[in-house]
Rosetta silent file (secondary structure, phi, psi, omega in degrees, C-alpha in Angstrom):
SEQUENCE: MEPQALKAVVSEGLLSFPLTDFTADGTFEPGGYARRLEWLKPYGASALFAAGGTGELFSLTPDEHKSIVSLAVEVCGKDVPIIAGVGYSTRIAIEMAQAAEKAGAAGILVLPHYLTEADQEGVAAHVEAICKSVGIGVIIYNRATCKLSADRLATLAERCPNLIGFKDGLGDIELMTTIRRRMGDRFSYLGGLPTAEVYAAAYRAIGVPVYSSAVFNFIPRTAMEFYRAVASGDTATTDRLLDQFFLPYLAIRNRKAGYAVSIVKAGAAVVGRPAGPVRAPLVDCTPAEVEDLRALIEALGPQ
SCORE:     score description
SCORE:     0.000 S_00000001
   1 L     0.000  131.601  177.897    0.000    0.000    0.000 S_00000001
   2 L   -66.006  146.068 -177.600    1.345    3.427   -0.921 S_00000001
   3 H   -52.673  -41.500 -178.489    1.996    5.718    2.085 S_00000001
   4 H   -70.141  -29.489  175.133   -0.659    8.242    1.066 S_00000001
   5 H   -67.922  -39.466  176.278   -3.217    5.463    0.649 S_00000001
   6 H   -64.726  -41.200  177.966   -2.452    4.299    4.179 S_00000001
   7 H   -55.956  -42.959  179.125   -2.795    7.870    5.417 S_00000001
   8 H   -64.022  -39.369 -178.903   -6.305    7.979    3.939 S_00000001
   9 H   -62.664  -45.099 -173.618   -7.205    4.654    5.584 S_00000001
  10 L   -89.763    8.798  177.542   -6.139    5.708    9.082 S_00000001
  11 L   -90.346   -4.998  176.454   -7.691    9.160    8.863 S_00000001
  12 L  -153.434  159.195  179.551  -11.165    7.837    9.602 S_00000001
  13 L    89.240  175.290 -179.555  -12.817    4.878   11.263 S_00000001
  14 L   -95.077  138.631  176.267  -11.909    2.801   14.303 S_00000001
  15 E  -112.606  158.520  176.447   -8.521    1.125   14.629 S_00000001
  16 E  -154.433  168.717 -177.551   -7.535   -1.722   16.912 S_00000001
  17 L  -133.771  105.721 -176.574   -4.613   -3.958   17.840 S_00000001
  18 L   -60.199  146.250  170.113   -5.350   -7.672   18.266 S_00000001
  19 L   -60.384  154.928  171.577   -4.052   -9.579   21.239 S_00000001
  20 L   -99.824  127.620 -177.136   -1.242  -12.047   20.637 S_00000001
  21 L   -81.556  131.288  175.221   -2.211  -15.601   21.523 S_00000001
  22 E  -125.282  151.264  170.756    0.044  -17.621   23.817 S_00000001
  23 L   -75.444  176.869 -177.431   -0.208  -21.149   25.172 S_00000001
  24 L   -59.102  -29.759 -179.685   -0.231  -21.720   28.935 S_00000001
  25 L   -93.121    7.663  174.437    3.587  -21.769   28.960 S_00000001
  26 L    90.344   12.125  178.458    3.826  -18.529   26.979 S_00000001
  27 L   -84.268  139.238  176.801    4.581  -19.929   23.514 S_00000001
  28 E   -57.844  134.694 -175.851    3.066  -18.091   20.546 S_00000001
  29 L  -117.987   94.077 -172.807   -0.041  -19.967   19.372 S_00000001
  30 H   -64.054  -33.899 -179.884   -0.638  -19.264   15.655 S_00000001
  31 H   -62.465  -45.310  178.586   -3.916  -21.196   15.386 S_00000001
  32 H   -65.569  -37.956  179.313   -5.577  -19.131   18.089 S_00000001
  33 H   -64.859  -42.900  178.574   -4.209  -15.925   16.631 S_00000001
  34 H   -62.932  -42.441  179.053   -5.579  -16.745   13.183 S_00000001
  35 H   -64.735  -36.262  178.396   -9.011  -17.553   14.628 S_00000001
  36 H   -62.527  -45.665 -179.652   -8.953  -14.259   16.571 S_00000001
  37 H   -64.795  -40.308  178.396   -8.273  -12.282   13.416 S_00000001
  38 H   -61.840  -37.627  179.598  -11.003  -14.127   11.508 S_00000001
  39 H   -69.029  -43.672 -175.228  -13.467  -13.248   14.272 S_00000001
  40 H   -76.311  -28.630 -171.454  -12.526   -9.563   14.445 S_00000001
  41 H   -52.050  -43.203 -175.068  -12.200   -8.975   10.703 S_00000001
  42 H   -76.937   -8.353 -172.375  -15.910   -8.491    9.864 S_00000001
  43 H   -76.137  -12.978  170.886  -16.650   -5.950   12.626 S_00000001
  44 L   106.247   16.311  174.320  -15.441   -2.982   10.600 S_00000001
  45 L   -64.361  141.702  179.741  -12.094   -1.765   11.915 S_00000001
  46 L   -70.057  -35.156  178.429  -10.334    0.435    9.342 S_00000001
  47 E  -158.093  158.308  178.557   -6.961   -1.194   10.081 S_00000001
  48 E  -123.583  137.578  176.809   -5.438   -3.567   12.615 S_00000001
  49 E   -94.465  110.943  175.792   -2.074   -3.207   14.354 S_00000001
  50 E   -83.973  136.264 -179.159   -0.302   -6.574   14.507 S_00000001
  51 L    56.812   45.393  174.440    2.188   -6.912   17.365 S_00000001
  52 L   -88.682 -162.127 -178.973    1.224   -3.542   18.829 S_00000001
  53 L   -62.659  -47.602  177.583    1.240   -2.572   22.480 S_00000001
  54 L   -70.343  -20.804  173.506   -1.794   -4.697   23.369 S_00000001
  55 L   -82.509    6.862  175.172   -0.242   -7.412   21.197 S_00000001
  56 L    61.597   42.381  176.531    2.709   -7.402   23.652 S_00000001
  57 H   -49.812  -40.213 -175.005    5.380   -6.329   21.173 S_00000001
  58 H   -62.443  -13.107 -179.344    7.659   -5.615   24.129 S_00000001
  59 H  -111.531    3.016 -174.878    7.767   -9.340   24.979 S_00000001
  60 L   -93.943  148.657  169.730    8.216  -10.776   21.462 S_00000001
  61 L   -83.680  160.613  176.478   11.374  -11.990   19.786 S_00000001
  62 H   -56.806  -36.874  178.663   12.122  -10.766   16.244 S_00000001
  63 H   -67.160  -40.672  176.193   11.296  -14.225   14.874 S_00000001
  64 H   -63.319  -43.324  178.847    7.945  -14.249   16.680 S_00000001
  65 H   -56.617  -46.082  179.950    7.233  -10.751   15.405 S_00000001
  66 H   -60.211  -43.703  179.979    7.882  -11.881   11.840 S_00000001
  67 H   -64.642  -41.553 -177.915    5.537  -14.862   12.242 S_00000001
  68 H   -65.579  -47.701 -179.140    2.777  -12.740   13.806 S_00000001
  69 H   -65.471  -43.114  179.607    2.855  -10.041   11.137 S_00000001
  70 H   -60.645  -42.641 -179.754    3.038  -12.573    8.304 S_00000001
  71 H   -67.875  -39.980  178.419    0.058  -14.483    9.685 S_00000001
  72 H   -61.631  -42.295  177.976   -1.952  -11.295   10.182 S_00000001
  73 H   -65.123  -41.308  179.692   -1.341  -10.282    6.560 S_00000001
  74 H   -61.507  -42.594 -175.610   -2.256  -13.760    5.378 S_00000001
  75 H   -79.795  -40.695 -169.165   -5.545  -13.800    7.292 S_00000001
  76 H  -115.353  -17.680 -166.554   -6.630  -10.157    6.974 S_00000001
  77 L   -55.016  -31.407 -179.419   -4.494   -8.382    4.431 S_00000001
  78 L   -78.313  -18.447 -175.446   -6.968   -8.578    1.560 S_00000001
  79 L  -112.761  -39.556 -177.725   -9.812   -7.214    3.704 S_00000001
  80 L  -133.163  123.691  179.111   -8.267   -5.089    6.467 S_00000001
  81 L   -59.707  139.764  177.681   -4.856   -3.374    6.202 S_00000001
  82 E  -105.916  125.442  175.774   -2.277   -4.650    8.680 S_00000001
  83 E  -110.146  125.363 -174.788    0.076   -2.172   10.342 S_00000001
  84 E   -93.338  129.114  171.589    3.031   -3.779   12.100 S_00000001
  85 E   -73.358  141.479  173.315    4.326   -2.499   15.406 S_00000001
  86 E  -134.833  155.350 -177.941    8.121   -2.181   15.675 S_00000001
  87 E  -168.346 -154.774 -176.075   10.320   -1.248   18.597 S_00000001
  88 E    70.318 -142.735  179.694   13.406   -1.984   20.704 S_00000001
  89 L   -75.335  169.108 -179.312   16.712   -0.598   19.386 S_00000001
  90 H   -60.781  -45.612 -176.216   17.023    1.178   16.043 S_00000001
  91 H   -67.680  -38.741  177.427   18.623   -1.812   14.303 S_00000001
  92 H   -68.735  -40.573  178.324   16.074   -4.291   15.623 S_00000001
  93 H   -61.196  -40.658  177.266   13.223   -1.939   14.709 S_00000001
  94 H   -63.826  -43.990  178.006   14.617   -1.648   11.177 S_00000001
  95 H   -58.909  -43.778  178.854   14.896   -5.428   10.928 S_00000001
  96 H   -65.489  -43.756 -177.903   11.281   -5.782   12.053 S_00000001
  97 H   -63.223  -43.146 -178.923   10.056   -3.044    9.707 S_00000001
  98 H   -68.005  -38.342  176.569   11.769   -4.523    6.678 S_00000001
  99 H   -65.101  -38.998  179.240   10.465   -8.002    7.458 S_00000001
 100 H   -66.100  -42.416  177.393    6.943   -6.599    7.860 S_00000001
 101 H   -61.009  -43.780  179.167    7.162   -4.775    4.526 S_00000001
 102 H   -62.217  -34.665 -179.288    8.363   -7.966    2.845 S_00000001
 103 H   -75.370  -12.246  178.584    5.434   -9.866    4.403 S_00000001
 104 L   103.836   14.271  176.354    2.960   -7.406    2.870 S_00000001
 105 L   -61.853  146.207 -179.305    2.143   -5.142    5.817 S_00000001
 106 L   -78.858  -22.665 -177.710    0.452   -1.901    4.783 S_00000001
 107 E  -170.550 -178.773 -176.038    2.464    0.216    7.204 S_00000001
 108 E  -127.428  137.279  170.097    4.587    0.500   10.338 S_00000001
 109 E  -110.311  115.998 -179.325    3.797    1.833   13.821 S_00000001
 110 E   -87.202  104.898  175.319    6.995    2.932   15.589 S_00000001
 111 E   -78.546  162.018 -177.706    6.537    2.262   19.294 S_00000001
 112 E   -54.578  142.669  177.980    8.852    3.986   21.790 S_00000001
 113 E   -63.886  165.654 -170.138   12.466    2.797   21.756 S_00000001
 114 L   -81.704  129.131  163.463   13.611    0.580   24.586 S_00000001
 115 L    67.524  -67.258 -163.338   14.470    1.779   28.089 S_00000001
 116 L   -79.160  142.811  171.383   16.854    4.697   27.862 S_00000001
 117 L   -68.480  150.345 -178.349   15.886    8.345   27.847 S_00000001
 118 L  -146.232  153.130  176.383   17.188   10.169   24.812 S_00000001
 119 L   -68.404  156.875  178.114   17.517   13.699   23.481 S_00000001
 120 H   -52.060  -40.856 -178.856   15.072   14.916   20.827 S_00000001
 121 H   -61.675  -41.894 -179.505   17.843   14.736   18.233 S_00000001
 122 H   -69.390  -41.644  178.456   18.525   11.097   18.997 S_00000001
 123 H   -63.356  -42.142  179.000   14.873   10.081   19.003 S_00000001
 124 H   -63.223  -39.295  177.865   14.364   11.854   15.682 S_00000001
 125 H   -63.774  -38.714  176.643   17.400   10.054   14.214 S_00000001
 126 H   -60.006  -49.858 -178.924   15.911    6.733   15.385 S_00000001
 127 H   -65.072  -42.258 -179.054   12.571    7.455   13.697 S_00000001
 128 H   -62.162  -41.917  179.475   14.238    8.741   10.525 S_00000001
 129 H   -62.223  -39.400  178.460   16.360    5.608   10.180 S_00000001
 130 H   -66.979  -46.422  179.620   13.284    3.406   10.451 S_00000001
 131 H   -56.765  -44.366 -175.042   11.349    5.507    7.923 S_00000001
 132 H   -77.056   -7.155  178.952   14.198    5.395    5.421 S_00000001
 133 L   -86.399  -10.485 -177.478   14.551    1.625    5.744 S_00000001
 134 L  -136.194  164.894  177.086   11.134    0.972    4.165 S_00000001
 135 L  -103.604  -11.500 -178.912    8.920    2.319    1.416 S_00000001
 136 L   -83.231  169.544 -176.712    5.573    1.833    3.173 S_00000001
 137 E   -69.381  147.966 -177.939    3.863    4.371    5.412 S_00000001
 138 E  -126.049  138.171  174.712    5.079    4.971    8.959 S_00000001
 139 E  -117.819  132.654  178.955    3.175    6.229   12.020 S_00000001
 140 E   -98.996  137.333 -178.536    5.085    7.529   15.050 S_00000001
 141 E  -107.132  104.517  177.860    3.750    6.826   18.547 S_00000001
 142 E   -78.397  106.130 -177.418    4.553    9.675   20.978 S_00000001
 143 E  -168.693  148.793  173.890    4.617    7.950   24.349 S_00000001
 144 L    55.307 -116.954 -176.348    6.969    7.104   27.217 S_00000001
 145 L   -76.204   -8.382  178.497   10.587    7.538   25.995 S_00000001
 146 E  -106.807  104.126 -177.806    9.444    9.016   22.644 S_00000001
 147 L  -132.479   73.721 -176.157    8.324   12.616   23.207 S_00000001
 148 L   -79.954  141.019  179.298    8.886   14.470   19.949 S_00000001
 149 L   -85.271  169.337  176.748    8.128   18.167   19.711 S_00000001
 150 H   -61.653  -38.619  179.397    6.286   19.906   16.908 S_00000001
 151 H   -63.107  -44.693 -179.955    9.606   21.280   15.585 S_00000001
 152 H   -66.104  -39.419  178.577   11.192   17.830   15.417 S_00000001
 153 H   -64.619  -37.096  178.057    8.133   16.363   13.761 S_00000001
 154 H   -63.417  -41.385  177.831    8.198   19.127   11.156 S_00000001
 155 H   -65.628  -43.435  177.997   11.827   18.294   10.342 S_00000001
 156 H   -61.479  -39.521  179.772   11.058   14.585   10.175 S_00000001
 157 H   -62.277  -35.864  177.475    8.124   15.261    7.871 S_00000001
 158 H   -69.473  -38.547 -174.648   10.465   17.085    5.466 S_00000001
 159 H   -84.571  -22.291 -171.871   13.053   14.313    5.527 S_00000001
 160 L  -129.189   88.867 -179.056   10.693   11.323    5.484 S_00000001
 161 L   -58.850  -26.267 -178.373    7.849   11.529    2.951 S_00000001
 162 L   -86.715    2.935  171.451    6.536    8.145    4.140 S_00000001
 163 E   -82.151  100.547 -168.560    6.035    9.402    7.724 S_00000001
 164 E  -113.703   -6.401 -174.854    2.287    9.844    7.376 S_00000001
 165 E  -143.261  152.475  178.043    0.831    9.501   10.847 S_00000001
 166 E  -131.217  123.740  179.306    1.138   10.696   14.424 S_00000001
 167 E  -115.715  128.475 -176.626   -0.316    8.777   17.354 S_00000001
 168 E  -103.084  125.826  174.743   -0.439   10.418   20.777 S_00000001
 169 L  -124.009   16.322 -178.854   -0.089    8.457   23.982 S_00000001
 170 L   -94.603  -38.403 -177.153    1.066   11.267   26.254 S_00000001
 171 L    79.318   17.480  176.480   -2.154   13.169   26.895 S_00000001
 172 L   -87.216   98.113 -173.354   -0.386   16.516   26.834 S_00000001
 173 H   -64.446  -37.044  178.011   -3.175   18.623   25.306 S_00000001
 174 H   -61.464  -46.355  179.204   -0.957   21.685   24.853 S_00000001
 175 H   -65.401  -43.829 -178.705    1.618   19.645   22.922 S_00000001
 176 H   -63.323  -41.918  178.211   -1.015   17.811   20.914 S_00000001
 177 H   -64.234  -41.251  178.692   -2.734   21.059   19.951 S_00000001
 178 H   -61.782  -45.114  179.232    0.599   22.610   18.979 S_00000001
 179 H   -63.927  -44.527 -178.468    1.465   19.626   16.791 S_00000001
 180 H   -63.175  -41.931  179.773   -1.970   19.575   15.172 S_00000001
 181 H   -71.430  -38.382 -178.266   -1.868   23.299   14.383 S_00000001
 182 H   -69.838  -43.788 -171.256    1.744   23.204   13.192 S_00000001
 183 H   -92.520  -17.216  176.240    1.481   20.121   10.979 S_00000001
 184 H    54.043 -131.031 -177.197   -2.050   20.585    9.652 S_00000001
 185 H   -88.295    9.060  179.268   -3.009   17.921    7.115 S_00000001
 186 H   -62.782  -33.425  179.757    0.552   16.633    6.689 S_00000001
 187 L  -115.078  158.281  156.837   -0.243   13.765    9.103 S_00000001
 188 E   -88.334  149.263 -172.810   -3.190   11.646    9.999 S_00000001
 189 E  -120.795  129.176 -175.363   -3.767   11.935   13.761 S_00000001
 190 E  -124.705  136.902  171.415   -4.597    9.044   16.078 S_00000001
 191 E   -82.236  131.749 -176.989   -5.503    8.978   19.749 S_00000001
 192 L  -132.993   21.936  175.609   -3.441    6.378   21.598 S_00000001
 193 L   -79.941  135.237  173.135   -4.104    6.916   25.287 S_00000001
 194 L   -85.095  135.663  -11.219   -5.321    3.845   27.142 S_00000001
 195 L   -88.226  124.682 -164.679   -8.332    3.516   27.399 S_00000001
 196 H   -60.975  -32.090 -177.509   -8.901    5.607   24.261 S_00000001
 197 H   -59.257  -31.970 -178.031  -12.698    5.812   24.475 S_00000001
 198 H   -66.827  -27.939 -177.173  -12.504    7.923   27.621 S_00000001
 199 H  -102.756   -1.673 -167.985  -10.528   10.593   25.741 S_00000001
 200 H   -60.206  -47.000 -177.094  -12.222   10.239   22.351 S_00000001
 201 H   -66.487  -42.003  179.855  -14.580   13.211   22.470 S_00000001
 202 H   -64.312  -41.347  179.805  -11.955   15.587   23.864 S_00000001
 203 H   -70.175  -36.621  176.927   -9.423   14.548   21.253 S_00000001
 204 H   -60.865  -36.092 -178.430  -11.924   14.850   18.458 S_00000001
 205 H   -65.891  -24.926  179.490  -12.545   18.442   19.539 S_00000001
 206 L  -102.705   13.406  173.326   -8.863   19.332   18.978 S_00000001
 207 L    96.454   22.453  176.963   -8.679   17.656   15.584 S_00000001
 208 L  -120.678   87.239 -169.808   -7.826   14.029   16.405 S_00000001
 209 L   -85.236  -10.527 -172.330  -10.869   12.109   15.152 S_00000001
 210 E  -115.607  145.492  175.761   -9.420    8.597   15.069 S_00000001
 211 E  -147.566  164.564  177.513   -8.316    6.309   17.882 S_00000001
 212 E  -105.623  131.546 -173.527   -7.307    2.709   18.479 S_00000001
 213 E  -105.514  123.310  174.571   -9.568    0.639   20.693 S_00000001
 214 L   -77.209  -36.965 -176.136   -8.293   -2.113   22.978 S_00000001
 215 H   -69.026  -14.974  173.350  -11.783   -3.234   24.030 S_00000001
 216 H   -53.581  -24.604  179.822  -12.514   -4.038   20.370 S_00000001
 217 H   -65.269  -23.231 -177.268  -10.720   -7.292   21.226 S_00000001
 218 L  -135.515  -17.971  173.381  -13.630   -8.552   23.310 S_00000001
 219 L  -129.471   63.412 -173.381  -16.612   -6.217   22.824 S_00000001
 220 H   -63.347  -34.722  178.708  -16.256   -5.284   19.146 S_00000001
 221 H   -64.446  -45.755  179.519  -19.929   -4.408   18.633 S_00000001
 222 H   -65.678  -39.037  178.493  -19.890   -2.026   21.581 S_00000001
 223 H   -60.330  -42.635  178.715  -16.546   -0.557   20.507 S_00000001
 224 H   -69.535  -37.274  177.565  -17.979    0.241   17.076 S_00000001
 225 H   -61.061  -43.657 -178.964  -21.182    1.621   18.630 S_00000001
 226 H   -66.069  -44.745  179.777  -19.150    3.966   20.806 S_00000001
 227 H   -59.307  -46.184 -179.111  -16.971    5.137   17.912 S_00000001
 228 H   -64.058  -35.065  178.225  -19.982    5.901   15.733 S_00000001
 229 H   -66.961  -42.157  176.546  -21.618    7.788   18.586 S_00000001
 230 H   -61.118  -45.586 -176.563  -18.496    9.933   19.085 S_00000001
 231 H   -64.160  -32.230 -176.989  -18.279   10.583   15.336 S_00000001
 232 H   -96.270   -2.771 -178.088  -21.927   11.626   15.109 S_00000001
 233 L    76.379   23.791 -179.616  -22.048   13.635   18.331 S_00000001
 234 L   -82.740   81.740 -175.548  -24.452   11.193   19.981 S_00000001
 235 H   -70.888  -23.481  177.226  -23.640   12.111   23.559 S_00000001
 236 H   -62.070  -42.212  179.487  -26.575   10.148   24.962 S_00000001
 237 H   -71.745  -45.549 -179.157  -24.910    6.919   23.766 S_00000001
 238 H   -64.423  -40.329  178.833  -21.371    7.869   24.766 S_00000001
 239 H   -63.772  -42.795  179.522  -22.502    9.016   28.224 S_00000001
 240 H   -60.523  -46.112 -176.873  -24.478    5.804   28.746 S_00000001
 241 H   -72.815  -32.768  174.593  -21.537    3.582   27.768 S_00000001
 242 H   -61.936  -46.163 -178.552  -19.042    5.609   29.779 S_00000001
 243 H   -71.842  -40.859 -174.386  -21.178    5.227   32.900 S_00000001
 244 H   -75.779  -37.461 -172.837  -22.281    1.650   32.255 S_00000001
 245 H  -125.366  -57.440 -164.228  -18.974    0.165   31.132 S_00000001
 246 H   -66.326  -42.601 -179.244  -15.890    2.302   30.569 S_00000001
 247 H   -69.197  -42.879  172.943  -15.538    4.071   33.921 S_00000001
 248 H   -62.937  -34.737  176.381  -16.120    0.883   35.974 S_00000001
 249 H   -60.630  -44.512  178.442  -13.723   -0.883   33.562 S_00000001
 250 H   -62.166  -33.992 -179.874  -11.061    1.742   34.301 S_00000001
 251 H   -62.661  -33.497  175.155  -11.519    1.175   38.011 S_00000001
 252 H   -76.342  -47.897 -176.352  -10.408   -2.439   37.482 S_00000001
 253 H   -57.401  -34.994 -173.785   -7.685   -1.586   34.944 S_00000001
 254 L   -81.376    2.120 -176.783   -6.059    0.963   37.237 S_00000001
 255 L   -70.961  -30.376  179.990   -5.501   -1.478   40.084 S_00000001
 256 L  -141.683  148.227  174.597   -2.063   -2.585   38.815 S_00000001
 257 L   -62.079  137.188  179.335    0.544   -1.316   36.393 S_00000001
 258 L    89.808   -6.185 -179.135    0.316   -3.156   33.080 S_00000001
 259 H   -69.068  -12.472  176.456   -3.341   -4.062   33.476 S_00000001
 260 H   -59.414  -28.465  173.325   -4.133   -2.112   30.285 S_00000001
 261 H   -91.691  -46.110 -174.984   -3.036   -5.299   28.498 S_00000001
 262 H   -58.251  -40.417 -176.873   -3.953   -7.858   31.157 S_00000001
 263 H   -70.277  -27.747  176.779   -7.575   -6.738   31.405 S_00000001
 264 H   -70.579  -40.654  175.131   -8.002   -7.059   27.635 S_00000001
 265 H   -64.520  -36.699  176.400   -6.786  -10.664   27.783 S_00000001
 266 H   -63.606  -43.468  178.990   -9.182  -11.223   30.673 S_00000001
 267 H   -62.196  -40.457  178.472  -12.041   -9.783   28.621 S_00000001
 268 H   -61.869  -39.827  177.898  -11.209  -12.030   25.678 S_00000001
 269 H   -65.856  -39.386 -179.956  -11.362  -15.068   27.956 S_00000001
 270 H   -59.899  -39.729 -177.090  -14.722  -13.950   29.379 S_00000001
 271 L   -88.653   11.914  176.169  -16.305  -13.831   25.901 S_00000001
 272 L    82.667   20.064  178.602  -14.949  -17.256   24.958 S_00000001
 273 L  -124.548   56.441 -174.320  -11.962  -15.995   22.922 S_00000001
 274 L   -63.198  142.423  179.300   -9.065  -16.720   25.315 S_00000001
 275 L  -116.430   13.753 -179.060   -5.600  -15.621   24.230 S_00000001
 276 L    80.698 -174.172 -177.471   -3.657  -17.261   27.036 S_00000001
 277 L   -77.869  163.953  167.136   -1.696  -15.481   29.772 S_00000001
 278 L   -76.791  156.976  175.177    0.273  -12.266   29.485 S_00000001
 279 L   -90.125  149.828  172.538    4.025  -12.644   29.438 S_00000001
 280 L   -58.342  143.018   16.935    6.277  -11.352   32.209 S_00000001
 281 L   -89.243    4.659  175.948    6.859   -8.678   33.339 S_00000001
 282 L   -75.554  161.868  175.295    3.061   -8.238   33.150 S_00000001
 283 L  -128.014  150.856 -179.556    0.754  -10.191   35.453 S_00000001
 284 L   -76.931  156.448  173.716   -2.739  -11.504   34.795 S_00000001
 285 L   -62.939  151.942  178.332   -5.869  -10.179   36.467 S_00000001
 286 L   -74.931  159.462  176.248   -7.015  -12.042   39.571 S_00000001
 287 H   -54.474  -39.039  179.939  -10.039  -14.379   39.425 S_00000001
 288 H   -65.505  -39.761  178.462  -12.076  -11.846   41.426 S_00000001
 289 H   -67.034  -36.943  176.881  -11.188   -9.079   38.979 S_00000001
 290 H   -62.391  -39.568  178.923  -12.158  -11.299   36.053 S_00000001
 291 H   -68.210  -37.011  174.765  -15.568  -11.828   37.641 S_00000001
 292 H   -60.994  -41.963  179.179  -16.006   -8.074   38.120 S_00000001
 293 H   -67.428  -38.998  179.109  -15.191   -7.634   34.448 S_00000001
 294 H   -57.247  -42.964 -179.440  -17.548  -10.441   33.459 S_00000001
 295 H   -61.993  -39.696  178.846  -20.468   -8.622   35.070 S_00000001
 296 H   -66.052  -42.213 -178.455  -19.693   -5.464   33.081 S_00000001
 297 H   -67.515  -44.959 -177.646  -19.418   -7.361   29.794 S_00000001
 298 H   -64.117  -29.731  178.615  -22.590   -9.390   30.294 S_00000001
 299 L   -68.177  -18.504  179.635  -24.554   -6.216   30.979 S_00000001
 300 L   -80.344  -19.544 -178.611  -23.705   -5.025   27.460 S_00000001
 301 L    87.141 -179.151 -175.602  -25.452   -7.944   25.801 S_00000001
 302 L   -59.908  145.613  178.191  -24.356  -10.087   22.819 S_00000001
 303 L  -102.138    0.000    0.000  -21.497   -8.853   20.678 S_00000001
């Protein structure tokens, strides 16, 4: 897919990032992953991020990453564009990006580099190297160790024509507004704060109409209902779902660090689509927390 075509795809609609399926001992389980993608594919996501944050990129080996992206393209690529998450060091991220492009991924999502804090110049050099290693479209995820300013993004946009998207996971409204006003239509803009639905209306008001939904993994009908309500200004529906599901859901998610992924795996198990345990250093939700989540999901009705 040409970078500008990808930009058009991710400029509207709901995005999501499928869970990665593991066996009880933490081994990647391709059969379960393929079935998960087949289930999610018809619900109407504009694109899916394979091996993204909720897909536990941070715990995958490069060989696993290659297998996951290749399988996602095989199952969904003709119907739903697959964007591959990449991360770790610059050289590993480049290796992942090039393998994903070869496998037929429509684009790349650059997750924050691993561990160390870095100057703006260094982070920009990291992103530029990844962009220049592939011909497909690239989206940068501003979060954690990656905190690029509007000035740096403007320079990157000049140097990297295939850098077509900006995803925000910081929640700094002043910075996000500055970037949106400075860059205009040069990028597509994605909300990436967990849990994105809680911030969706506020972000739409500052020019970020698209977001990626984690709950799409287990309540895809409700996730699409919420997105359409935000897009149409149906505050009666968004208020109802915030009160009925999302705010109580956050109360569970916020109990432990890393539960933004763990609770999604718990939700998938509740609806009969288990993806196995999370990998260390994350921990799974407790049985009591799973039951609290089950009550919230069942109140929503069939998906």
